Every structure is written in C-alpha cells, then in structure tokens.
mmCIF file of C-alpha atoms in Angstrom:
data_model
loop_
_atom_site.group_PDB
_atom_site.id
_atom_site.type_symbol
_atom_site.label_atom_id
_atom_site.label_comp_id
_atom_site.label_asym_id
_atom_site.label_seq_id
_atom_site.Cartn_x
_atom_site.Cartn_y
_atom_site.Cartn_z
ATOM 1 C CA MET A 42 104.617 50.793 113.508
ATOM 2 C CA ALA A 43 105.315 54.322 112.286
ATOM 3 C CA SER A 44 108.609 55.154 110.683
ATOM 4 C CA PRO A 45 110.596 57.655 112.802
ATOM 5 C CA ASP A 46 110.670 60.143 109.915
ATOM 6 C CA ALA A 47 106.942 59.851 109.131
ATOM 7 C CA ILE A 48 103.914 61.616 110.521
ATOM 8 C CA ARG A 49 100.378 60.273 110.587
ATOM 9 C CA VAL A 50 97.963 62.459 108.647
ATOM 10 C CA LEU A 51 94.168 62.272 108.391
ATOM 11 C CA VAL A 52 93.342 63.172 104.769
ATOM 12 C CA PHE A 53 89.893 64.483 103.842
ATOM 13 C CA GLN A 54 88.076 66.304 101.044
ATOM 14 C CA VAL A 55 86.858 69.914 101.143
ATOM 15 C CA GLY A 56 85.269 70.705 97.786
ATOM 16 C CA ASP A 57 87.951 70.239 95.127
ATOM 17 C CA LEU A 58 90.753 70.317 97.702
ATOM 18 C CA ALA A 59 92.299 67.287 99.419
ATOM 19 C CA CYS A 60 93.400 68.402 102.888
ATOM 20 C CA GLY A 61 95.086 66.836 105.858
ATOM 21 C CA VAL A 62 95.731 67.452 109.532
ATOM 22 C CA PRO A 63 98.171 65.685 111.844
ATOM 23 C CA ALA A 64 96.390 62.625 113.230
ATOM 24 C CA GLU A 65 97.140 63.577 116.836
ATOM 25 C CA LEU A 66 94.793 66.577 116.423
ATOM 26 C CA ALA A 67 91.880 64.447 115.160
ATOM 27 C CA ARG A 68 89.909 62.759 117.924
ATOM 28 C CA GLU A 69 87.183 61.054 115.881
ATOM 29 C CA VAL A 70 85.071 61.207 112.723
ATOM 30 C CA LEU A 71 81.289 61.402 113.105
ATOM 31 C CA PRO A 72 78.303 61.567 110.776
ATOM 32 C CA THR A 73 77.230 65.182 110.508
ATOM 33 C CA ALA A 74 74.363 65.939 112.879
ATOM 34 C CA ALA A 75 72.119 68.966 113.018
ATOM 35 C CA ALA A 76 73.812 71.981 114.568
ATOM 36 C CA THR A 77 71.887 74.716 116.358
ATOM 37 C CA ARG A 78 72.641 78.061 114.744
ATOM 38 C CA ILE A 79 74.098 80.819 116.915
ATOM 39 C CA PRO A 80 72.934 84.384 116.162
ATOM 40 C CA GLY A 81 75.882 86.656 115.436
ATOM 41 C CA ALA A 82 78.383 83.779 115.090
ATOM 42 C CA HIS A 83 81.168 83.887 112.522
ATOM 43 C CA PRO A 84 79.751 83.021 109.060
ATOM 44 C CA VAL A 85 81.738 79.749 108.853
ATOM 45 C CA VAL A 86 80.239 78.411 112.100
ATOM 46 C CA ASP A 87 77.408 75.949 111.433
ATOM 47 C CA GLY A 88 76.378 76.115 115.086
ATOM 48 C CA LEU A 89 76.530 73.998 118.224
ATOM 49 C CA ALA A 90 76.031 70.234 118.334
ATOM 50 C CA ASN A 91 75.613 67.883 121.273
ATOM 51 C CA VAL A 92 78.095 65.010 120.999
ATOM 52 C CA ARG A 93 77.522 62.491 123.793
ATOM 53 C CA GLY A 94 76.722 65.242 126.280
ATOM 54 C CA SER A 95 79.498 67.637 125.223
ATOM 55 C CA ILE A 96 78.719 70.817 123.318
ATOM 56 C CA LEU A 97 80.824 71.177 120.185
ATOM 57 C CA THR A 98 81.233 74.238 117.954
ATOM 58 C CA VAL A 99 80.866 72.946 114.383
ATOM 59 C CA ILE A 100 82.736 74.812 111.654
ATOM 60 C CA ASP A 101 82.026 74.397 107.937
ATOM 61 C CA GLY A 102 85.358 73.478 106.330
ATOM 62 C CA HIS A 103 84.060 74.477 102.895
ATOM 63 C CA ARG A 104 83.252 78.047 103.910
ATOM 64 C CA LEU A 105 86.448 78.207 105.951
ATOM 65 C CA LEU A 106 88.526 77.398 102.852
ATOM 66 C CA ASP A 107 86.411 79.460 100.419
ATOM 67 C CA ARG A 108 84.875 76.444 98.698
ATOM 68 C CA VAL A 109 81.246 75.913 97.683
ATOM 69 C CA PRO A 110 79.455 74.909 100.909
ATOM 70 C CA LEU A 111 77.787 71.531 101.295
ATOM 71 C CA PRO A 112 74.061 71.362 101.950
ATOM 72 C CA GLU A 113 73.262 71.198 105.666
ATOM 73 C CA GLN A 114 73.813 67.822 107.327
ATOM 74 C CA GLU A 115 75.876 66.446 104.417
ATOM 75 C CA GLY A 116 79.444 65.267 104.796
ATOM 76 C CA VAL A 117 81.155 64.164 107.993
ATOM 77 C CA THR A 118 82.439 65.992 111.055
ATOM 78 C CA ILE A 119 86.015 65.568 112.231
ATOM 79 C CA VAL A 120 86.349 66.302 115.946
ATOM 80 C CA VAL A 121 89.685 68.080 116.388
ATOM 81 C CA ASP A 122 91.520 69.118 119.546
ATOM 82 C CA LEU A 123 93.066 72.555 119.503
ATOM 83 C CA ALA A 124 94.517 74.379 122.489
ATOM 84 C CA GLY A 125 92.726 72.025 124.876
ATOM 85 C CA ARG A 126 89.290 72.471 123.282
ATOM 86 C CA ALA A 127 87.358 70.282 120.879
ATOM 87 C CA TYR A 128 85.794 71.610 117.679
ATOM 88 C CA GLY A 129 83.890 69.947 114.860
ATOM 89 C CA LEU A 130 85.180 70.499 111.325
ATOM 90 C CA ARG A 131 82.542 69.552 108.738
ATOM 91 C CA VAL A 132 84.108 68.246 105.526
ATOM 92 C CA GLY A 133 82.906 66.376 102.444
ATOM 93 C CA GLN A 134 84.475 63.026 103.254
ATOM 94 C CA VAL A 135 87.440 61.448 104.976
ATOM 95 C CA HIS A 136 89.794 59.518 102.695
ATOM 96 C CA ASP A 137 92.113 57.708 105.091
ATOM 97 C CA LEU A 138 94.798 57.895 107.726
ATOM 98 C CA TYR A 139 98.262 57.846 106.141
ATOM 99 C CA GLU A 140 101.836 57.701 107.305
ATOM 100 C CA VAL A 141 103.697 60.302 105.265
ATOM 101 C CA ARG A 142 107.481 60.511 105.216
ATOM 102 C CA GLU A 143 109.152 63.891 105.627
ATOM 103 C CA GLU A 144 110.601 63.680 102.108
ATOM 104 C CA ASP A 145 107.045 63.399 100.724
ATOM 105 C CA PHE A 146 106.275 66.953 101.854
ATOM 106 C CA GLU A 147 107.173 70.145 100.034
ATOM 107 C CA PRO A 148 106.541 73.841 100.720
ATOM 108 C CA GLY A 149 103.027 74.997 99.899
ATOM 109 C CA GLU A 150 103.456 78.730 99.349
ATOM 110 C CA ASP A 151 102.411 78.752 95.685
ATOM 111 C CA LEU A 152 99.032 77.024 95.812
ATOM 112 C CA VAL A 153 96.379 78.720 93.728
ATOM 113 C CA GLY A 154 93.256 79.620 95.703
ATOM 114 C CA VAL A 155 94.675 78.724 99.132
ATOM 115 C CA ASP A 156 96.057 81.277 101.605
ATOM 116 C CA PRO A 157 99.705 80.263 102.210
ATOM 117 C CA ALA A 158 99.390 81.279 105.882
ATOM 118 C CA LEU A 159 96.996 78.342 106.347
ATOM 119 C CA VAL A 160 99.285 75.733 104.777
ATOM 120 C CA ARG A 161 102.064 73.871 106.582
ATOM 121 C CA ALA A 162 103.094 71.880 103.494
ATOM 122 C CA VAL A 163 101.879 69.907 100.503
ATOM 123 C CA GLY A 164 102.110 66.153 100.947
ATOM 124 C CA TRP A 165 102.002 63.277 98.506
ATOM 125 C CA VAL A 166 100.417 59.841 99.018
ATOM 126 C CA ASP A 167 99.667 57.323 96.276
ATOM 127 C CA ARG A 168 100.667 59.903 93.626
ATOM 128 C CA GLN A 169 97.986 62.293 94.906
ATOM 129 C CA HIS A 170 98.713 65.547 96.674
ATOM 130 C CA PHE A 171 97.001 67.025 99.721
ATOM 131 C CA VAL A 172 97.360 70.282 101.622
ATOM 132 C CA LEU A 173 98.595 69.827 105.194
ATOM 133 C CA LEU A 174 96.650 72.550 106.990
ATOM 134 C CA ASP A 175 97.905 74.710 109.841
ATOM 135 C CA LEU A 176 94.802 74.097 111.933
ATOM 136 C CA GLU A 177 95.615 76.731 114.547
ATOM 137 C CA SER A 178 96.055 79.490 111.922
ATOM 138 C CA LEU A 179 92.927 78.302 110.150
ATOM 139 C CA LEU A 180 90.649 78.357 113.200
ATOM 140 C CA GLU A 181 92.137 81.306 115.134
ATOM 141 C CA PRO A 182 90.113 84.011 113.307
ATOM 142 C CA VAL A 183 86.934 82.010 113.951
ATOM 143 C CA VAL A 184 87.312 80.792 117.528
ATOM 144 C CA GLY A 185 90.123 82.996 118.847
ATOM 145 C CA THR A 186 92.450 80.190 119.948
#
C-alpha cells in the first residue's frame, strides 16, 4: 500500500539519463515494434505502430531529450496517456516502478544538459537520482497536446 506522501514513478533510461514519469500516466511497457515512418512528421517521431488494433504515435525519447538515438527497434516502448490520447515513448530500458516520498524530491532547475522547463523535479531512489519529467511540456511541441 502506498504511503500517503509518496507517488508511484516508473523509472527508465534514456541514454545517460535516468528519467521517470508518474505511474498513472504509464499504461504499459511493450517491446519496441517497427513503426511506419510518416513523411513530414516531427524529427523525434519514429512513426505509427499498430498495438492490438490501435494506432499509436511512437516518439523516440532519446531524440526528444537530445541524447544519442538508439538503433531502430531497440529498447522498449512505454505507452503513456496524455490528454486522453495514448502515445508510445521509446526508451532504452525500464528500471522499475518505485514509490518515492515527497521529501526524496528536489527542484531540478540546475541540471546540465536538460531543459528545466521539461523537469518537474529530481528524485532519489536507492541512492540514485532520476529526472521526473513533465510529460505534457515534453510532448506538447511534438504532438500539440
């Protein structure tokens, strides 16, 4: 049972950066499947993928966060819900689902190489830090949420 002052966070790897999103935004984690490229799409969009009959826009988390991109079809895809729509976020790997107490977060304005507008906070689990992403701010320029 979750502590009342804790949030559940899905922590994953994007290049050299450990990132997290609130667990309620993550629907599932899937092996990365081939995505059909879309001419004229934003450069961070891998393309469209069919997931059990639903079409999903797949976004490369590495390009999105200015990291070296993974080769096609490597990594895993996190299906996230944002503003009532589902998107795929392709990342290197998922670490785990953690309960993080409020006191284990600190402001993330001074991170080197990460736009502070995309960061909600920096969290700590098992003496390792991760960047809690503001998913809406991160995806808005790409998908126009």
